[in-house]
Short mmCIF file of C-alpha atoms in Angstrom, two decimals:
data_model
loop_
_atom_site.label_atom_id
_atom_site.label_comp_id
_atom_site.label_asym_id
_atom_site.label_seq_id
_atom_site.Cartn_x
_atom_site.Cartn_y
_atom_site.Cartn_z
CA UNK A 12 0.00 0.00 0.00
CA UNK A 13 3.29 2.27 0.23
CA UNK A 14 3.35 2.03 -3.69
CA UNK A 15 -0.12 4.44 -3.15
CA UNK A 16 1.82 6.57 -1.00
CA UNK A 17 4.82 6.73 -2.95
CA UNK A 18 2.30 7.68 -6.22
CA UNK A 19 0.65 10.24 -4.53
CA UNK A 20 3.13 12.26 -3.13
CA UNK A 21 4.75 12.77 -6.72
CA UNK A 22 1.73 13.24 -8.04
CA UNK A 23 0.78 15.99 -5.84
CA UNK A 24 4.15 17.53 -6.09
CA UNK A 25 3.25 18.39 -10.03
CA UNK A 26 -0.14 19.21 -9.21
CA UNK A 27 1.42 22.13 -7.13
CA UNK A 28 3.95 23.11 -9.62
CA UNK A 29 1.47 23.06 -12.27
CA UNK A 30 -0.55 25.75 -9.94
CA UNK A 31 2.36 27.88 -8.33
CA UNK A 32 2.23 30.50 -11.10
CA UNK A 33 -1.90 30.36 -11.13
CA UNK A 34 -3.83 33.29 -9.17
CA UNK A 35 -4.92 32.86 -5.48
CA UNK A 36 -8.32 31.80 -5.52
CA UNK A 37 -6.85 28.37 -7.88
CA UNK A 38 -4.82 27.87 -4.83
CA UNK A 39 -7.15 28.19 -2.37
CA UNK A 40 -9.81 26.06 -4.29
CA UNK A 41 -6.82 23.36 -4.50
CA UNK A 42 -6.99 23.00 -0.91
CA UNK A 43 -10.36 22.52 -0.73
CA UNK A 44 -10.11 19.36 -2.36
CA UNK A 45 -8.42 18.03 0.53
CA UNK A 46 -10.95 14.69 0.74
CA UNK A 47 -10.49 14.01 -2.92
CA UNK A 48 -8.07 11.04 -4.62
CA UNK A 49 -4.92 12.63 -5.48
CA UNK A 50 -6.07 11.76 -9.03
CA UNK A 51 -9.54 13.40 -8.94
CA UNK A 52 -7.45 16.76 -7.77
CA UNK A 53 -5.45 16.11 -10.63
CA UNK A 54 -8.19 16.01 -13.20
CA UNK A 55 -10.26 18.99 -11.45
CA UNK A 56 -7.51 20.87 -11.60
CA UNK A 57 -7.07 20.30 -14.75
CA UNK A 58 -10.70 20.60 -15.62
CA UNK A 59 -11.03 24.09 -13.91
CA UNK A 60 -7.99 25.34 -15.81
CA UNK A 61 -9.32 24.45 -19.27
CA UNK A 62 -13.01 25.70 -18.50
CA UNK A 63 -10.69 29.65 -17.34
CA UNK A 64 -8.70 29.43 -20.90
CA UNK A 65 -11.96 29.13 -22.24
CA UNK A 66 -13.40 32.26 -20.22
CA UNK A 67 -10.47 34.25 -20.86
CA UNK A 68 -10.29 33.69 -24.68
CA UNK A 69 -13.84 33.37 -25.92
CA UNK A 70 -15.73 35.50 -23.35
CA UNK A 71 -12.75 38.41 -22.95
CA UNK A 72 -12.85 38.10 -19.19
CA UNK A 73 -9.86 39.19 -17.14
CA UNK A 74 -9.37 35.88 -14.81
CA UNK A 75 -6.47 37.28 -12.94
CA UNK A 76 -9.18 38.66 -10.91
CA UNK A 77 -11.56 36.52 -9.28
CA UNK A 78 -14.63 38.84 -9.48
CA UNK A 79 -14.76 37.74 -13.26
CA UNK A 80 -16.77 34.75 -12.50
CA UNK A 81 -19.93 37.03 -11.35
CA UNK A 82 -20.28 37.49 -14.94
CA UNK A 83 -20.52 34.09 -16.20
CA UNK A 84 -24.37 32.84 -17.01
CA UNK A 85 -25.82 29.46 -17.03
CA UNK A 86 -25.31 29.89 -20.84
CA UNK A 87 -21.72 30.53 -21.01
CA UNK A 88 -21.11 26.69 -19.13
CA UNK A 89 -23.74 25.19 -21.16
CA UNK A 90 -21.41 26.54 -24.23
CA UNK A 91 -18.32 25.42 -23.17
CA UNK A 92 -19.71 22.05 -22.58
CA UNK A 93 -20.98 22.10 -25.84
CA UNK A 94 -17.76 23.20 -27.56
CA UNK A 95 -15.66 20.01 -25.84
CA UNK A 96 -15.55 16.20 -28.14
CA UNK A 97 -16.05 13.15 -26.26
CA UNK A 98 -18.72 11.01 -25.03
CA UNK A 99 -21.08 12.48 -22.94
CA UNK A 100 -20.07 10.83 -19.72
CA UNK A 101 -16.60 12.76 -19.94
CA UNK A 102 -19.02 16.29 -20.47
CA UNK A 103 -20.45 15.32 -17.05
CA UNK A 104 -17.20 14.84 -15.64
CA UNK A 105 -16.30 18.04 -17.05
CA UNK A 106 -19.37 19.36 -15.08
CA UNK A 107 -19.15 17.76 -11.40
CA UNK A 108 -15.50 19.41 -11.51
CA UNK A 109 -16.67 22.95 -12.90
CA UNK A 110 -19.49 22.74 -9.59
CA UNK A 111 -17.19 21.77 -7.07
CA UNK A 112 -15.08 25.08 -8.03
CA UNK A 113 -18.29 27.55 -8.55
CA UNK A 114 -19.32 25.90 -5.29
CA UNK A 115 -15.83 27.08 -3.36
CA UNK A 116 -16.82 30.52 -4.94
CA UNK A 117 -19.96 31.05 -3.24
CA UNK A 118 -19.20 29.26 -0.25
CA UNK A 119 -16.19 31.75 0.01
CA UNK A 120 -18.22 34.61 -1.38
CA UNK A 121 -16.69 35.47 -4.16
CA UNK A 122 -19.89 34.84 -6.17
CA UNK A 123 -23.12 36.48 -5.27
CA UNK A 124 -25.37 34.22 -7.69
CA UNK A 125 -23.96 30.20 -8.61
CA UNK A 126 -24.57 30.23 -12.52
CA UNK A 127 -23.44 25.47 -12.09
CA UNK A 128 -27.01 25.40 -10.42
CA UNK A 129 -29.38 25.72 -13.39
CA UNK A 130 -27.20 23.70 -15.32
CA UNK A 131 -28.52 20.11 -16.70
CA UNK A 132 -26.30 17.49 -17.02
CA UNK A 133 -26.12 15.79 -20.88
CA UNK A 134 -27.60 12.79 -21.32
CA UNK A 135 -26.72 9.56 -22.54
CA UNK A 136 -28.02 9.36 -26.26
CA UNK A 137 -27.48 6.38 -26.55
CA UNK A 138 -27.19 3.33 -24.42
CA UNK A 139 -23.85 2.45 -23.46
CA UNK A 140 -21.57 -0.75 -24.94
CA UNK A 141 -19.27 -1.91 -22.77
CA UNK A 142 -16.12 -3.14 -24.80
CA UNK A 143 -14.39 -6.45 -23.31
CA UNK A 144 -12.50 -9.22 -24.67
CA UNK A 145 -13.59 -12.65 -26.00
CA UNK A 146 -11.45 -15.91 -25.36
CA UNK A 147 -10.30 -15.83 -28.45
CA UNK A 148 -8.79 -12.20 -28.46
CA UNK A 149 -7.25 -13.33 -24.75
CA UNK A 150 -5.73 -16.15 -26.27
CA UNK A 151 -4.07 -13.43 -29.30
CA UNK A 152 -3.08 -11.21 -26.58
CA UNK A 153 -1.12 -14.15 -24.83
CA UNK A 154 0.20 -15.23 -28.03
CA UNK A 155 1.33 -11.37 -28.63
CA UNK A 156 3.29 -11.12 -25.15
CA UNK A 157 4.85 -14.78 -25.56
CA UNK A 158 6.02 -14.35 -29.05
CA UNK A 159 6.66 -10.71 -28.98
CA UNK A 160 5.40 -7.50 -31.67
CA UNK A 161 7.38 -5.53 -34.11
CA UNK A 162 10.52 -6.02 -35.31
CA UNK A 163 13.14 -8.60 -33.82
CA UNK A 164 14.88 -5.89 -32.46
CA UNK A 165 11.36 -5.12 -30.58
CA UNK A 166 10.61 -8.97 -29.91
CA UNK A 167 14.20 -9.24 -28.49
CA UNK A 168 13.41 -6.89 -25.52
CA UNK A 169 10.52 -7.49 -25.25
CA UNK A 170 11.51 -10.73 -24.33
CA UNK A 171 12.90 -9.67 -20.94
CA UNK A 172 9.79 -8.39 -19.84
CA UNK A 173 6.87 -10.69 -20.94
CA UNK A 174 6.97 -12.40 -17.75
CA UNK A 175 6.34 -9.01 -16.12
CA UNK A 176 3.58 -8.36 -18.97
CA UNK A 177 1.73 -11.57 -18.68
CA UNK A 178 1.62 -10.61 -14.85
CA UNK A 179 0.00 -7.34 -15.52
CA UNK A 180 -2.38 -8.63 -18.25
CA UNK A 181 -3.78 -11.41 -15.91
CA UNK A 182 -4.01 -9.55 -12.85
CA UNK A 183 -6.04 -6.66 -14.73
CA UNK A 184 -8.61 -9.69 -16.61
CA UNK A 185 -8.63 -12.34 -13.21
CA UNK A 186 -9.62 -9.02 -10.74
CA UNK A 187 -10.27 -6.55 -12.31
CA UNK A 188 -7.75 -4.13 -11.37
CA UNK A 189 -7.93 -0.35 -12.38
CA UNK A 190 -3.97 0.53 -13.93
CA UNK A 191 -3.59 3.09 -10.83
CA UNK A 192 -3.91 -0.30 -8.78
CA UNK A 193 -1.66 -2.07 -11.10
CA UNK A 194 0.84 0.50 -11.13
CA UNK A 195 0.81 1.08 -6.71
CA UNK A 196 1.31 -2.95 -5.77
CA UNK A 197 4.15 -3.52 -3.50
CA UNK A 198 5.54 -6.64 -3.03
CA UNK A 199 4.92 -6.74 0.89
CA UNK A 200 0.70 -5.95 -0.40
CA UNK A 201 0.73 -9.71 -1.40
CA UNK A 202 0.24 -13.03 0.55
CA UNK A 203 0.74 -15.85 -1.13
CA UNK A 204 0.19 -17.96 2.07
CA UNK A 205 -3.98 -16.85 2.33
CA UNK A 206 -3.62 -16.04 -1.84
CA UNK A 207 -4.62 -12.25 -1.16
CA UNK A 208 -3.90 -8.72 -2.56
CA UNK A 209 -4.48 -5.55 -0.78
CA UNK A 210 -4.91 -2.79 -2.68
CA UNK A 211 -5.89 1.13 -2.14
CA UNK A 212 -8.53 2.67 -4.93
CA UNK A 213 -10.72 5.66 -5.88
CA UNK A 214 -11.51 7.27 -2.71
CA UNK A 215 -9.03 6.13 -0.80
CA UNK A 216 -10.46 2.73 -0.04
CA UNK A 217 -8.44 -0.01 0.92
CA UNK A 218 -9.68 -3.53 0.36
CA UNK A 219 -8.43 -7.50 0.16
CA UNK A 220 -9.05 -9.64 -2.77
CA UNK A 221 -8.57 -13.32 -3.36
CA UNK A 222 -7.04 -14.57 -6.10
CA UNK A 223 -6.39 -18.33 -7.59
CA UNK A 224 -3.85 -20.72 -7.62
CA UNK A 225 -2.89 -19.93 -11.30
CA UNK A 226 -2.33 -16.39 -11.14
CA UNK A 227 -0.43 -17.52 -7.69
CA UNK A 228 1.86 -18.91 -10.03
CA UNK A 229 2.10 -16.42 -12.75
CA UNK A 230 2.99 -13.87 -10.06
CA UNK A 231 5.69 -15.83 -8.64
CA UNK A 232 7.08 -16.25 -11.88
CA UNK A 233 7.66 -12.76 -12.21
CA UNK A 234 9.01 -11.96 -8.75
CA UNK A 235 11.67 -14.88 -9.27
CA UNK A 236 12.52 -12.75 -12.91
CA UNK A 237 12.17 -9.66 -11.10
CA UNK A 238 14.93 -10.61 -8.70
CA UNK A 239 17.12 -11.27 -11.17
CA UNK A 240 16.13 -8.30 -13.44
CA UNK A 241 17.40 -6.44 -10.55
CA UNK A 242 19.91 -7.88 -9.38
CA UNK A 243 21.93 -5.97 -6.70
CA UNK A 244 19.04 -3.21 -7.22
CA UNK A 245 16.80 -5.24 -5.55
CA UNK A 246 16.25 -2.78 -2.01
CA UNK A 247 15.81 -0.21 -3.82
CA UNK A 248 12.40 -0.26 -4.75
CA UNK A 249 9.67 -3.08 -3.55
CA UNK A 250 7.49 -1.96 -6.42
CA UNK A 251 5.76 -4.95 -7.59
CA UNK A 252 6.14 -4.20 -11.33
CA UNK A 253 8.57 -2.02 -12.32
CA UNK A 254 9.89 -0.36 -15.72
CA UNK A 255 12.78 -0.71 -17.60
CA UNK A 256 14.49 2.05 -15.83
CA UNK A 257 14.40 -0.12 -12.46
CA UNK A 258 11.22 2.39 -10.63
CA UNK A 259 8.03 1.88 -10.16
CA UNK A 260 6.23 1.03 -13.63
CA UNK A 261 3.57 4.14 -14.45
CA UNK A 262 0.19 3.82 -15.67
CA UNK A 263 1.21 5.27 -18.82
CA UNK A 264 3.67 2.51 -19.23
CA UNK A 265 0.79 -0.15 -18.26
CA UNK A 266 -1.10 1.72 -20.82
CA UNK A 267 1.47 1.49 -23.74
CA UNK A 268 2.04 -2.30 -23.49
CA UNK A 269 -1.70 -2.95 -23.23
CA UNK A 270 -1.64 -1.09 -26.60
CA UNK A 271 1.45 -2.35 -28.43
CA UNK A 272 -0.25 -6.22 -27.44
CA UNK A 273 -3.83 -5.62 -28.50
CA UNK A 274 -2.49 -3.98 -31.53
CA UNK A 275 -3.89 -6.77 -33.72
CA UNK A 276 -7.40 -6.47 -32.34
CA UNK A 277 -9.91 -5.14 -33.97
CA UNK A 278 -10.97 -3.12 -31.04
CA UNK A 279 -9.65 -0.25 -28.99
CA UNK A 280 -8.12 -1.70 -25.79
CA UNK A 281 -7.60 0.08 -22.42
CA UNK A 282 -6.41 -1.32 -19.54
CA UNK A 283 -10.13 -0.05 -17.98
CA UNK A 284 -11.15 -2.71 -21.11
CA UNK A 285 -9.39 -5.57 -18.65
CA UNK A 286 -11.75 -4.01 -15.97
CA UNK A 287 -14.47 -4.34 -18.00
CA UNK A 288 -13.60 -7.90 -19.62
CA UNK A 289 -13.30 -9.19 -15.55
CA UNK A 290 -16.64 -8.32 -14.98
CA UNK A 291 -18.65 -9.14 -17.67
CA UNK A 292 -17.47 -12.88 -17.37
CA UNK A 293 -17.93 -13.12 -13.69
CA UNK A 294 -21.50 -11.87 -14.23
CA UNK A 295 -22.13 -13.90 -17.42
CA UNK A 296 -20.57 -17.24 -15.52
CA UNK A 297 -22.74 -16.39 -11.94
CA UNK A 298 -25.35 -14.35 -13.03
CA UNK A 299 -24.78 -12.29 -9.42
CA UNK A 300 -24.73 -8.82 -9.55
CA UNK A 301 -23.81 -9.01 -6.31
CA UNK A 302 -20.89 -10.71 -6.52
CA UNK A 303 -19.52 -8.53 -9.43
CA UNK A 304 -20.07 -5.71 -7.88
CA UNK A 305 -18.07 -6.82 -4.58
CA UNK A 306 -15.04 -7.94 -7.02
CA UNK A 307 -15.43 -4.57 -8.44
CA UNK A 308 -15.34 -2.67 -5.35
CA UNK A 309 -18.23 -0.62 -6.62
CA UNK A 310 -20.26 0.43 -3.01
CA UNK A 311 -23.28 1.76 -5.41
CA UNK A 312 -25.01 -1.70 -7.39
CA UNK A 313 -26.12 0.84 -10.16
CA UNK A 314 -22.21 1.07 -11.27
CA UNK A 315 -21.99 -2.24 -11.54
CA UNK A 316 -25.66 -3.26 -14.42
CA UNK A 317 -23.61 -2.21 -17.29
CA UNK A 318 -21.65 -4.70 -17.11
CA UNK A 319 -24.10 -6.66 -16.91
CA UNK A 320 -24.30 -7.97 -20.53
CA UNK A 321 -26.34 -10.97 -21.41
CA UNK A 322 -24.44 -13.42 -23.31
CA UNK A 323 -25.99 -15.33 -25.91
CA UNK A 324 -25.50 -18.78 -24.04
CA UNK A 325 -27.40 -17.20 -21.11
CA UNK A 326 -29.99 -16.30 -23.72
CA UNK A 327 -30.44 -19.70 -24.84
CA UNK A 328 -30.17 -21.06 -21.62
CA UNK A 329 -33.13 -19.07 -19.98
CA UNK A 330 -35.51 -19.45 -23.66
CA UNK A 331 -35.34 -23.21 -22.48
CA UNK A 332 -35.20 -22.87 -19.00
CA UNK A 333 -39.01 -24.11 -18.13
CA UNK A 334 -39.11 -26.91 -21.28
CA UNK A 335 -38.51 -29.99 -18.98
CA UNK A 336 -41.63 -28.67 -16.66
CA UNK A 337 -43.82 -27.60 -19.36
CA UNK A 338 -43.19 -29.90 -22.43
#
């Protein structure tokens, strides 16, 4: 859980350069975010930022001074969100984080009238796909980190790692492990005597998964290759997966080899697609919400329906479930 610890505090470090040269009142709305996921201060910063270079540019306002935001109208936000490209999900993202900082205005009074209060969230046009993997496409994406991608200069260091790799890809499709998680395991967060992981996730929540006898052994693999990967280095870092530099592997770099393996794919791949791949099996092979959603970590059930999916077995399986009785 030190790998959290170790993420966060160079995480926040940028988070305060990126803000040292910002006015005040960015400051000061920084630190109200004190309850947040050093991620979600991350993004809302980064949100709040964007949404003032809009201000500044298309509406003319001087944001050096706080006072500007008096003169911004229910209409101005429901522009911006308008102007950005994505799904809709990411506009209400964009949203949530623009209301938490008009919130900090009026609660510090800075704001006489909150302009985030008459706006509507967008809605879903359409209703969501969740993209996950088939057993054939995990069986290409073994194939792909066994064999290697690219060129044999590629394949050749590649090579080094794809015990590491396999580790990453199994964890993230057996649990369902976000790439933050991925990225924060120590080694001293595993027991292989009780076969459990503990992990910290979005809201600071720390919780103790199971995990099989197989990926018990694909693990151990690694750490064995890790060892000797590092050699002397070994003490200085207890990162479970690290990079080629010898630190702590980052979620970019999870990202990038989730990318250069699913390359052949005909879909687009995330390591949230693992996520997603995890827990539309459990639920198609139990049929518990329940259970998914505990796996998932998700607190709220309603996260956890879109995954959800019926598969066409199940379909078959339920169109003849009353035959013996009836026929």
């Amino acid at each position: 859980m030190k790998g959290r610890k170790e993420n966060e505090e160079k995480k926040l470090r940028k988070i305060e350069a990126k803000i040292a040269s910002q006015p005040t009142y960015i400051k000061k709305y920084y630190y109200t975010l004190d309850d947040k996921s050093y991620t979600t201060k991350d993004t809302y910063i980064n949100y709040i930022l964007d949404f003032i270079e809009f201000i500044r540019d298309e509406l003319n306002l001087d944001t050096s001074n706080v006072s500007c935001f008096n003169n911004i109208k229910k209409s101005d936000i429901d522009y911006y969100l308008a102007g950005l490209n994505g799904k809709t999900s990411i506009k209400r993202c964009r949203l949530y984080g623009i209301k938490t900082f008009f919130k900090f205005l009026e609660d510090d009074e800075y704001i006489s009238n909150n302009p985030c209060l008459r706006v509507t969230a967008p809605r879903e046009k359409e209703e969501h796909t969740i993209t996950s993997l088939t057993k054939k496409e995990i069986s290409i994406i073994k194939k792909n980190i066994f064999n290697g991608c690219g060129s044999e200069r590629a394949k050749l260091i590649q090579q080094k790692w794809r015990k590491r790799d396999y580790a990453i890809v199994m964890l993230g499709l057996s649990l369902g492990l976000r790439a933050t998680s991925l990225s924060e395991i120590n080694l001293e967060d595993i027991n292989f005597d009780t076969k459990e992981i503990t992990i910290v996730e979005k809201g600071n929540k720390t919780r103790t998964i199971m995990f099989s006898d197989d990926l018990k052994s694909v693990l151990l693999d690694w750490i064995e290759n890790r060892k000797y990967i590092l050699g002397d280095e070994c003490e200085n870092t207890s990162a479970l997966f690290i990079s080629n530099r010898h630190t702590r592997i980052t979620i970019f770099g999870i990202e990038n080899l989730i990318k250069k393996y699913t390359q052949n794919i005909d879909k687009h791949i995330t390591p949230h697609k693992l996520r997603s791949t995890c827990a539309t099996n459990v639920y198609n092979k139990t049929g518990d919400i329940y259970l998914t959603a505990d796996i998932l970590g998700h607190s709220n059930i309603a996260n956890t329906r879109r995954y959800a999916q019926i598969s066409e077995e199940r379909k078959k399986k339920a169109a003849t479930a009353m035959d013996d009785i009836l026929f």
